[in-house]
Coordinates of C-alpha atoms and ligand atoms in Angstrom, one line a residue:
X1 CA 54.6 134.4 15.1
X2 CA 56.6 131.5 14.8
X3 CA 56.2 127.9 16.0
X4 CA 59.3 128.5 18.9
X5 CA 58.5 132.3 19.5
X6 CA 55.1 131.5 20.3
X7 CA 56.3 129.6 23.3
X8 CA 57.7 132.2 26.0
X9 CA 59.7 130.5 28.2
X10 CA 58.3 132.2 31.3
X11 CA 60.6 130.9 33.7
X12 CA 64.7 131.2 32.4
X13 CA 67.1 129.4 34.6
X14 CA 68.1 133.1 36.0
X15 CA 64.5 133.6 37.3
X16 CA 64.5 130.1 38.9
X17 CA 67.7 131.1 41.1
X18 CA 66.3 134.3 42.2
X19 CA 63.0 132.7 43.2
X20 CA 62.2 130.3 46.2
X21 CA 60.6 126.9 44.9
X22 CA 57.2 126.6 46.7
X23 CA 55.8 123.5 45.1
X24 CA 54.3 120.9 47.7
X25 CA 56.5 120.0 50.8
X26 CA 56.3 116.0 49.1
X27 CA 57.9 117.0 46.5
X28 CA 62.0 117.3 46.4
X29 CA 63.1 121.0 45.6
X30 CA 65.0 119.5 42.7
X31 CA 62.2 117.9 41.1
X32 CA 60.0 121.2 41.6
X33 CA 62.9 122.9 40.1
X34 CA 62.8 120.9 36.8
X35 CA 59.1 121.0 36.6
X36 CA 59.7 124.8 37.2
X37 CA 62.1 124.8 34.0
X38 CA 59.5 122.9 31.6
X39 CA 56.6 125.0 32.5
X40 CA 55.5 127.2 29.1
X41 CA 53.5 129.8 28.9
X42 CA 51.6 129.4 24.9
X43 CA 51.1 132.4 23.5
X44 CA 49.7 133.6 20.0
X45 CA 46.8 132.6 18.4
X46 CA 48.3 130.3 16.2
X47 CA 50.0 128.4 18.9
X48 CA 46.5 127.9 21.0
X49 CA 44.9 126.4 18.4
X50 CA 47.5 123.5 17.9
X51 CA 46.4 123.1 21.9
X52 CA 42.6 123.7 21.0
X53 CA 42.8 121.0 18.2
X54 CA 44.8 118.8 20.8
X55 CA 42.2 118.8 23.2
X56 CA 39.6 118.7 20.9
X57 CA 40.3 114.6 20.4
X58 CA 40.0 114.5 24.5
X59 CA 36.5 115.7 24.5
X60 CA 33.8 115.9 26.9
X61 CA 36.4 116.0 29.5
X62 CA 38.6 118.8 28.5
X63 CA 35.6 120.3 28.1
X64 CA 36.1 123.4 29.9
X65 CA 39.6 123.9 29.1
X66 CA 38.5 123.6 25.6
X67 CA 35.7 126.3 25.7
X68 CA 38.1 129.1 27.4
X69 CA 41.0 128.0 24.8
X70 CA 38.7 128.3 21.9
X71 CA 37.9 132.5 22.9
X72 CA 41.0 132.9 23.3
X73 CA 42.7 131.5 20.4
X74 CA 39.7 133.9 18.7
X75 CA 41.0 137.4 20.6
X76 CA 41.6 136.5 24.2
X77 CA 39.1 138.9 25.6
X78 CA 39.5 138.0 29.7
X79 CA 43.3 138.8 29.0
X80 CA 44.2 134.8 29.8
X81 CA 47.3 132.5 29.6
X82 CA 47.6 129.2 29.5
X83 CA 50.2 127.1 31.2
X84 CA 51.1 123.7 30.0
X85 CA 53.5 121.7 32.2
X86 CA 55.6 120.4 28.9
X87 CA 55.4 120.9 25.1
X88 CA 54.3 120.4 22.8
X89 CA 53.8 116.5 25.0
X90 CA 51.7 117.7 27.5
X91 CA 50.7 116.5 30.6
X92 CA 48.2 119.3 31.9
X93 CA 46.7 122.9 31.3
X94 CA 45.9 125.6 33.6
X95 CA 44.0 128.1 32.3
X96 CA 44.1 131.1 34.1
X97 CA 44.4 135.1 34.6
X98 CA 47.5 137.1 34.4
X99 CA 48.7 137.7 37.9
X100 CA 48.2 141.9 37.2
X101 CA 44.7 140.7 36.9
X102 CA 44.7 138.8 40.4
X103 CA 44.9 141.5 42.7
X104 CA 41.7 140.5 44.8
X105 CA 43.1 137.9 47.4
X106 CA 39.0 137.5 47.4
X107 CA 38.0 138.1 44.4
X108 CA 37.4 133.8 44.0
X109 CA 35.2 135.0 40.7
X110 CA 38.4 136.4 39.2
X111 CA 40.8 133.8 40.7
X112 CA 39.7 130.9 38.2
X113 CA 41.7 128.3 37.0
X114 CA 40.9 125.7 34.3
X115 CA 42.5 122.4 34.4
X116 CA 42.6 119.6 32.2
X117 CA 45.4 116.7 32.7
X118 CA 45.8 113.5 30.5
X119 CA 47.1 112.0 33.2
X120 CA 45.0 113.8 36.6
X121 CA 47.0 111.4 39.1
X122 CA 49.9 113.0 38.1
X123 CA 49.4 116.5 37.7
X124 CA 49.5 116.9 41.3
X125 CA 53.2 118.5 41.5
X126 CA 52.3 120.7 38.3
X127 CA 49.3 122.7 40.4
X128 CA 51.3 122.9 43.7
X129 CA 53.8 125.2 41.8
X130 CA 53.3 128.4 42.9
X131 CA 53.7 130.2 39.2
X132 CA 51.0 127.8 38.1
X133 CA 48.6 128.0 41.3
X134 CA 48.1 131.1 43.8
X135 CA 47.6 129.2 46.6
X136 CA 47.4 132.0 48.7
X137 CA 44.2 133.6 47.4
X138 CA 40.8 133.0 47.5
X139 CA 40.2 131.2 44.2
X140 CA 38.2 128.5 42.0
X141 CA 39.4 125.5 40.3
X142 CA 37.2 124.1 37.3
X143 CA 37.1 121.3 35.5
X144 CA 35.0 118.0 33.8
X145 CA 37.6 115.8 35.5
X146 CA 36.1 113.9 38.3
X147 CA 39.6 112.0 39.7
X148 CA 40.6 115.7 40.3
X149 CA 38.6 115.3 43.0
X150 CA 41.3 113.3 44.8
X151 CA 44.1 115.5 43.5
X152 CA 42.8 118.9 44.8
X153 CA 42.5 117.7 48.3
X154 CA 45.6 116.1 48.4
X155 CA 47.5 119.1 47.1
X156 CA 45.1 121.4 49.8
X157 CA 45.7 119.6 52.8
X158 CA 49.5 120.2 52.7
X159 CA 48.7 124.0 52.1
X160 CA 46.3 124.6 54.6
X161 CA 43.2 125.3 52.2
X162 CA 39.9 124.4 52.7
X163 CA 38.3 123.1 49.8
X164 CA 34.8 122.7 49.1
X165 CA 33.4 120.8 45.7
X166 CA 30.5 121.6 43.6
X167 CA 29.5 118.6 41.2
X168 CA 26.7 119.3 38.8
X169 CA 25.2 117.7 35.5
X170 CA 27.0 118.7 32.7
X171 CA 24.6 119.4 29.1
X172 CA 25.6 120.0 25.7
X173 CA 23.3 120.5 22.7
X174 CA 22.6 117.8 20.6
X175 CA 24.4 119.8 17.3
X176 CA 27.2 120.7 19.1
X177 CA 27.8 117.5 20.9
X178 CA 27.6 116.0 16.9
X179 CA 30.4 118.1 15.4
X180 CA 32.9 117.7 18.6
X181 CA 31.9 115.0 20.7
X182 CA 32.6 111.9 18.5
X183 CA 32.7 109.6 21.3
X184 CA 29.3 110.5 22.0
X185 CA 28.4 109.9 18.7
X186 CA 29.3 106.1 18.4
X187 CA 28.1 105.6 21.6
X188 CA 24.5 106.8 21.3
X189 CA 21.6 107.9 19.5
X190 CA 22.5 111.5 19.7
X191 CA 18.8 113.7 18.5
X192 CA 19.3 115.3 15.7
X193 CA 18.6 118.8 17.0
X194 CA 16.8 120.2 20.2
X195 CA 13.1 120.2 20.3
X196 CA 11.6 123.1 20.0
X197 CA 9.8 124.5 23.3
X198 CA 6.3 126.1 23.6
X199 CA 5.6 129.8 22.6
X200 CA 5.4 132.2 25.1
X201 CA 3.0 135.1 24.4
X202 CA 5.5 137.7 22.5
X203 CA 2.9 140.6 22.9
X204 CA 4.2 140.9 26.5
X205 CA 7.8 139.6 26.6
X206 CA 10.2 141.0 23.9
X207 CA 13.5 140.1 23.4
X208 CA 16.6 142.0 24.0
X209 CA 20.3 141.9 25.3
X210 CA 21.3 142.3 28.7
X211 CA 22.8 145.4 29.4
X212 CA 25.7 146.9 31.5
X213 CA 22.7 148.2 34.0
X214 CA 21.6 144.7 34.3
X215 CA 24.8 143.1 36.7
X216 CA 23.2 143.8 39.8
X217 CA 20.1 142.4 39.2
X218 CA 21.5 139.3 37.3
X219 CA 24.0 138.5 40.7
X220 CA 21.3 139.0 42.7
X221 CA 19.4 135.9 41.0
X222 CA 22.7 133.7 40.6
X223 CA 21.8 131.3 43.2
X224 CA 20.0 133.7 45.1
X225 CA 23.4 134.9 46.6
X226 CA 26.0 137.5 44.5
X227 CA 28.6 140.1 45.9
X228 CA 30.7 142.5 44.2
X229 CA 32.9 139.9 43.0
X230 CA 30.7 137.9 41.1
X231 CA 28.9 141.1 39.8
X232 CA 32.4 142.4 38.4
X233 CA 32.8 139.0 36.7
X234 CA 29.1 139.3 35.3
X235 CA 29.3 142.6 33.7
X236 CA 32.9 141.5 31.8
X237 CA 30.7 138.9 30.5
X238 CA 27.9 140.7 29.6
X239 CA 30.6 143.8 27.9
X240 CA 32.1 140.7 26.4
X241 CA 29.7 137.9 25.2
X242 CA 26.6 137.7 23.7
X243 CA 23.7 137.8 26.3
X244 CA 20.0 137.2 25.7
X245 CA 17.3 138.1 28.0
X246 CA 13.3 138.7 27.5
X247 CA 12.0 142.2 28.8
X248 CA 8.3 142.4 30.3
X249 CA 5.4 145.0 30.3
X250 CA 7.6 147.3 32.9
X251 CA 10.4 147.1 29.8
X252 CA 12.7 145.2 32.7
X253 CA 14.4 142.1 32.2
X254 CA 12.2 139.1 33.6
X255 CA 14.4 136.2 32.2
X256 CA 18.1 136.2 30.9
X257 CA 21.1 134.2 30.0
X258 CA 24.7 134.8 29.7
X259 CA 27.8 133.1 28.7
X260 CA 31.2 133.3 30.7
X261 CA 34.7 132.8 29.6
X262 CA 34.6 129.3 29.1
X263 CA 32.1 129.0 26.8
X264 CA 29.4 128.3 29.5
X265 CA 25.9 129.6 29.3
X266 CA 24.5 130.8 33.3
X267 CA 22.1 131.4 35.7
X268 CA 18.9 131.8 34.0
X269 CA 16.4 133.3 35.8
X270 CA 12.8 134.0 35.7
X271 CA 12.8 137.2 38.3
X272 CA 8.7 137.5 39.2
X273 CA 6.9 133.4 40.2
X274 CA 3.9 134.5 38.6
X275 CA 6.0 134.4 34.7
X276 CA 7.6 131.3 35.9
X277 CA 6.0 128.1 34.0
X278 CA 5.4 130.0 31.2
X279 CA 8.0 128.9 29.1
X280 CA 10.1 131.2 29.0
X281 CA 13.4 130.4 30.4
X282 CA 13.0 127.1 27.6
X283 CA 12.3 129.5 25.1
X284 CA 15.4 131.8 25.7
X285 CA 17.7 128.7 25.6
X286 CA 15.9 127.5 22.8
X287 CA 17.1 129.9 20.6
X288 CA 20.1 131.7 22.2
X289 CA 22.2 128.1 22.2
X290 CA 21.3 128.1 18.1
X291 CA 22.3 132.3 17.9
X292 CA 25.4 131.1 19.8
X293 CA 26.2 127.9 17.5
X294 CA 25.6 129.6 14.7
X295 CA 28.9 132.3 15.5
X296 CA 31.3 128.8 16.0
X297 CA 30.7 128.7 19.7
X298 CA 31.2 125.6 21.5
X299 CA 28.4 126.4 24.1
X300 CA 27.4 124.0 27.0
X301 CA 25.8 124.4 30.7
X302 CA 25.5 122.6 33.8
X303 CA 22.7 121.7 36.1
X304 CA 22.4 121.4 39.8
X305 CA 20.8 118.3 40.6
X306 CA 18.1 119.1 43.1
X307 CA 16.8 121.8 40.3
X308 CA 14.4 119.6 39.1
X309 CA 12.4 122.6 36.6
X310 CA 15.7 123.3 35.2
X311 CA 16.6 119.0 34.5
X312 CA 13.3 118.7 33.1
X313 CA 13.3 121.7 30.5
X314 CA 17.1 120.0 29.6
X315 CA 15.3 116.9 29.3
X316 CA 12.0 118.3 27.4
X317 CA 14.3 120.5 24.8
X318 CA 16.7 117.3 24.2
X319 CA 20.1 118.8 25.6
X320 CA 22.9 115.8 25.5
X321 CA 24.0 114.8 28.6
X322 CA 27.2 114.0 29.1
X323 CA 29.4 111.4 30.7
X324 CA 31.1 113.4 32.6
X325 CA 30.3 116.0 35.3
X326 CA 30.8 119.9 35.6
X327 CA 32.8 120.1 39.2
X328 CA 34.0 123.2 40.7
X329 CA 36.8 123.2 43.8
X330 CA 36.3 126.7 45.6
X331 CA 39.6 126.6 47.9
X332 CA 40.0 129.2 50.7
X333 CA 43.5 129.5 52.5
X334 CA 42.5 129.0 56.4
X335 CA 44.8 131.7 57.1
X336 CA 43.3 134.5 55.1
X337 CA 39.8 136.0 56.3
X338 CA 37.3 137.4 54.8
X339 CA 35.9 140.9 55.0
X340 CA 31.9 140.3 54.7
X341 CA 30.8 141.8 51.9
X342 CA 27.1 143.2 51.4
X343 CA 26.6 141.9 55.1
X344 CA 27.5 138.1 53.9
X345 CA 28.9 135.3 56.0
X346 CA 31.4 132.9 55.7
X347 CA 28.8 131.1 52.7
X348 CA 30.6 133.5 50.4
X349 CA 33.8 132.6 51.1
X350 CA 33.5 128.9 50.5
X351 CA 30.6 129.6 47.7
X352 CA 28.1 127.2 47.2
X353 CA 26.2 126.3 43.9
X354 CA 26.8 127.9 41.1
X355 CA 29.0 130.4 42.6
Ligands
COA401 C1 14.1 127.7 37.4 C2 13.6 128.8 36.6 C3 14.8 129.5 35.9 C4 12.6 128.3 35.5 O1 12.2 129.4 34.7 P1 10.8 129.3 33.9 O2 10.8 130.5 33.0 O3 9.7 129.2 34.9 O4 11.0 128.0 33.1 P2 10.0 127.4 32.0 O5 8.7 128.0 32.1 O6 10.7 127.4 30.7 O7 9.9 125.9 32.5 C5 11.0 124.9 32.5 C6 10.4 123.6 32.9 O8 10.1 123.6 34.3 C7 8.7 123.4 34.5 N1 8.3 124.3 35.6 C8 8.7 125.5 35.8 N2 8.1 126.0 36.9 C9 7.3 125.0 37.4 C10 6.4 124.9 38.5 N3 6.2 125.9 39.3 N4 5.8 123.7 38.7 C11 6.0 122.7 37.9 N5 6.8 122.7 36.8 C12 7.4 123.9 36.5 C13 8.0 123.7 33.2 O9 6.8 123.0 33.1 C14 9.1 123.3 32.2 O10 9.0 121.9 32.0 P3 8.8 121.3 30.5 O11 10.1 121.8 29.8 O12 8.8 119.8 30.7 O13 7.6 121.9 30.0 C15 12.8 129.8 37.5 O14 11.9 129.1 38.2 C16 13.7 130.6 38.4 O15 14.2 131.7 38.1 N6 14.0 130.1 39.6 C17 14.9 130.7 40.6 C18 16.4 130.9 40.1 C19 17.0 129.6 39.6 O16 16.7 128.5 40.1 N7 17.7 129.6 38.5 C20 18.2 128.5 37.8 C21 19.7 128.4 37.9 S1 20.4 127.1 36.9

């Protein structure tokens, strides 16, 4: 496909008539209408990778943008598209799902959006644009960008969402930060590779994949809070990505791992207390980071700070951490309620950690 056919102009000067502008009531219609016209939709592998080598050079903080680019520059698995607000001098991208694939107004596992801005203060009108954002749904914004932070409930507050932040640590390992980080690299004393944990006794735990049996259990464990959202959003990844998990005497899984669409290993759990401390939630990362770097993958994971086991095996196996921080804006229209689901309260609606 060719450099200008790659580009599908989404939104033709016919479409804009038809529609009703519904960017931010601060902004003038006309200047919504202009941002409206220079919004592009890139398509084609050959085209995400001139945006995947872009942000590349803006590394740690395009970070997740970069990770969901990279799969799906590869073969676009989660069926995504990402919207740039110019080209090919870009402000800001939005990664997100097709809006045949948005149909939960719950669903805030499905509803995801990556962002990455060069310029976050002024990104603002870009996300308010209703072909960009669906403000109406439940949904999740993502991003290594902390000024966002003042952006998101900016744009919120003249919606009517209510918008709750998750900030975490954001890790890397060490060979991975080497090849793409290069600011890291003048900046520090990067280790060369991660330290290789303590063996766990492999006469009782053997490895394995996770399986498409596994979802329920693995939500169940993902902050100690999951509903049917989530789970649908786990077994994609776990039919999509590779997945690594260690199965005990009973042939169960005790520990796992598994990578979403951005490129981000989660949750891993040791299921039963009495095989936690044993290693072997250091062991699985330990080599299912390397199984991943060794396919291209540019892997990374984030840590909540007041899970002091998990900081201290980051720390013990030498992850990089980065400069920046893994934040996650989980924004729920006041107007639209929430069915409980599974018996749930509100918690779900405005998700917590790791949710
Ligand atoms: C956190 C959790 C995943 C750790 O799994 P694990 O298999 O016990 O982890 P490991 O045995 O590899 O231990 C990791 C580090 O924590 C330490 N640790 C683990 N349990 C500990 C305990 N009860 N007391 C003191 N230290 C402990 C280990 O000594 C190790 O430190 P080291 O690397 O310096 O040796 C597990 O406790 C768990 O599933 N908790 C509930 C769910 C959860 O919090 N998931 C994490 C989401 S990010």
């Amino acid at each position: 496909m060719g450099y200008k056919n790659a580009l599908r102009p989404d939104f033709s000067a016919s479409i804009l008539r038809k529609r009703r502008l519904t960017a931010s009531p601060t902004i003038p219609a006309s200047q919504a209408a202009a941002q409206l016209r220079r919004l592009r939709c890139l398509q084609g592998s050959q085209m995400l990778q001139i945006l995947e080598k872009s942000l590349r050079k803006s590394l740690p903080e395009s970070l997740k943008v970069y990770g969901t680019i990279f799969h799906m520059s590869q073969r676009n698995p989660f069926k995504l598209k990402a919207l740039v607000d110019k080209w090919p001098d870009y402000n800001a991208v939005v990664v997100r799902p097709e809006e045949q694939n948005m149909t939960d107004n719950f669903g805030h596992y499905t509803n995801t959006y990556q962002i990455y801005s060069k310029d976050p203060w002024n990104c603002q009108e870009f996300l308010g644009i209703s072909e960009v954002t669906n403000w109406k749904q439940h949904l999740q914004i993502r991003s290594s960008h902390s000024s966002l932070d003042e952006v998101i409930p900016n744009l919120a507050s003249t919606k009517s969402i209510k918008v709750k932040r998750t900030q975490r640590i954001l890790y890397m390992m060490p060979k991975t930060a080497r090849t793409l980080v290069l600011s890291l690299l003048q900046a520090k004393n990067l280790p060369p590779e991660m330290r290789r944990p303590k063996p766990i006794n492999e006469e009782l735990f053997k490895h394995a994949s996770l399986d498409i049996t596994h979802p329920a259990l693995v939500t169940r464990f993902w902050h100690f809070c999951g509903n049917e959202s989530s789970q649908r959003l786990i077994e994609r990844c776990i039919r999509t990505f590779p997945t690594a998990c260690l199965l005990g005497p009973e042939g169960t899984p005790v520990s796992w791992m598994w990578m979403d669409q951005t490129g981000e290993l989660r949750t891993g759990a040791t299921v039963v207390p009495k095989h936690r401390a044993q290693g072997l939630i250091s062991h699985l990362l330990y080599f299912h980071i390397q199984a991943l770097d060794e396919l291209g993958f540019p892997t990374s994971n984030h840590r909540d700070r007041a899970n002091k086991f998990i900081q201290k095996m980051s720390e013990s196996l030498q992850l990089v951490h980065l400069p920046c921080d893994w934040s996650q804006w989980n924004c729920v229209p006041v107007t639209l309620t929430l069915t409980p689901v599974r018996g749930k309260g509100p918690e779900d609606v405005t998700g917590g950690a790791d949710r």
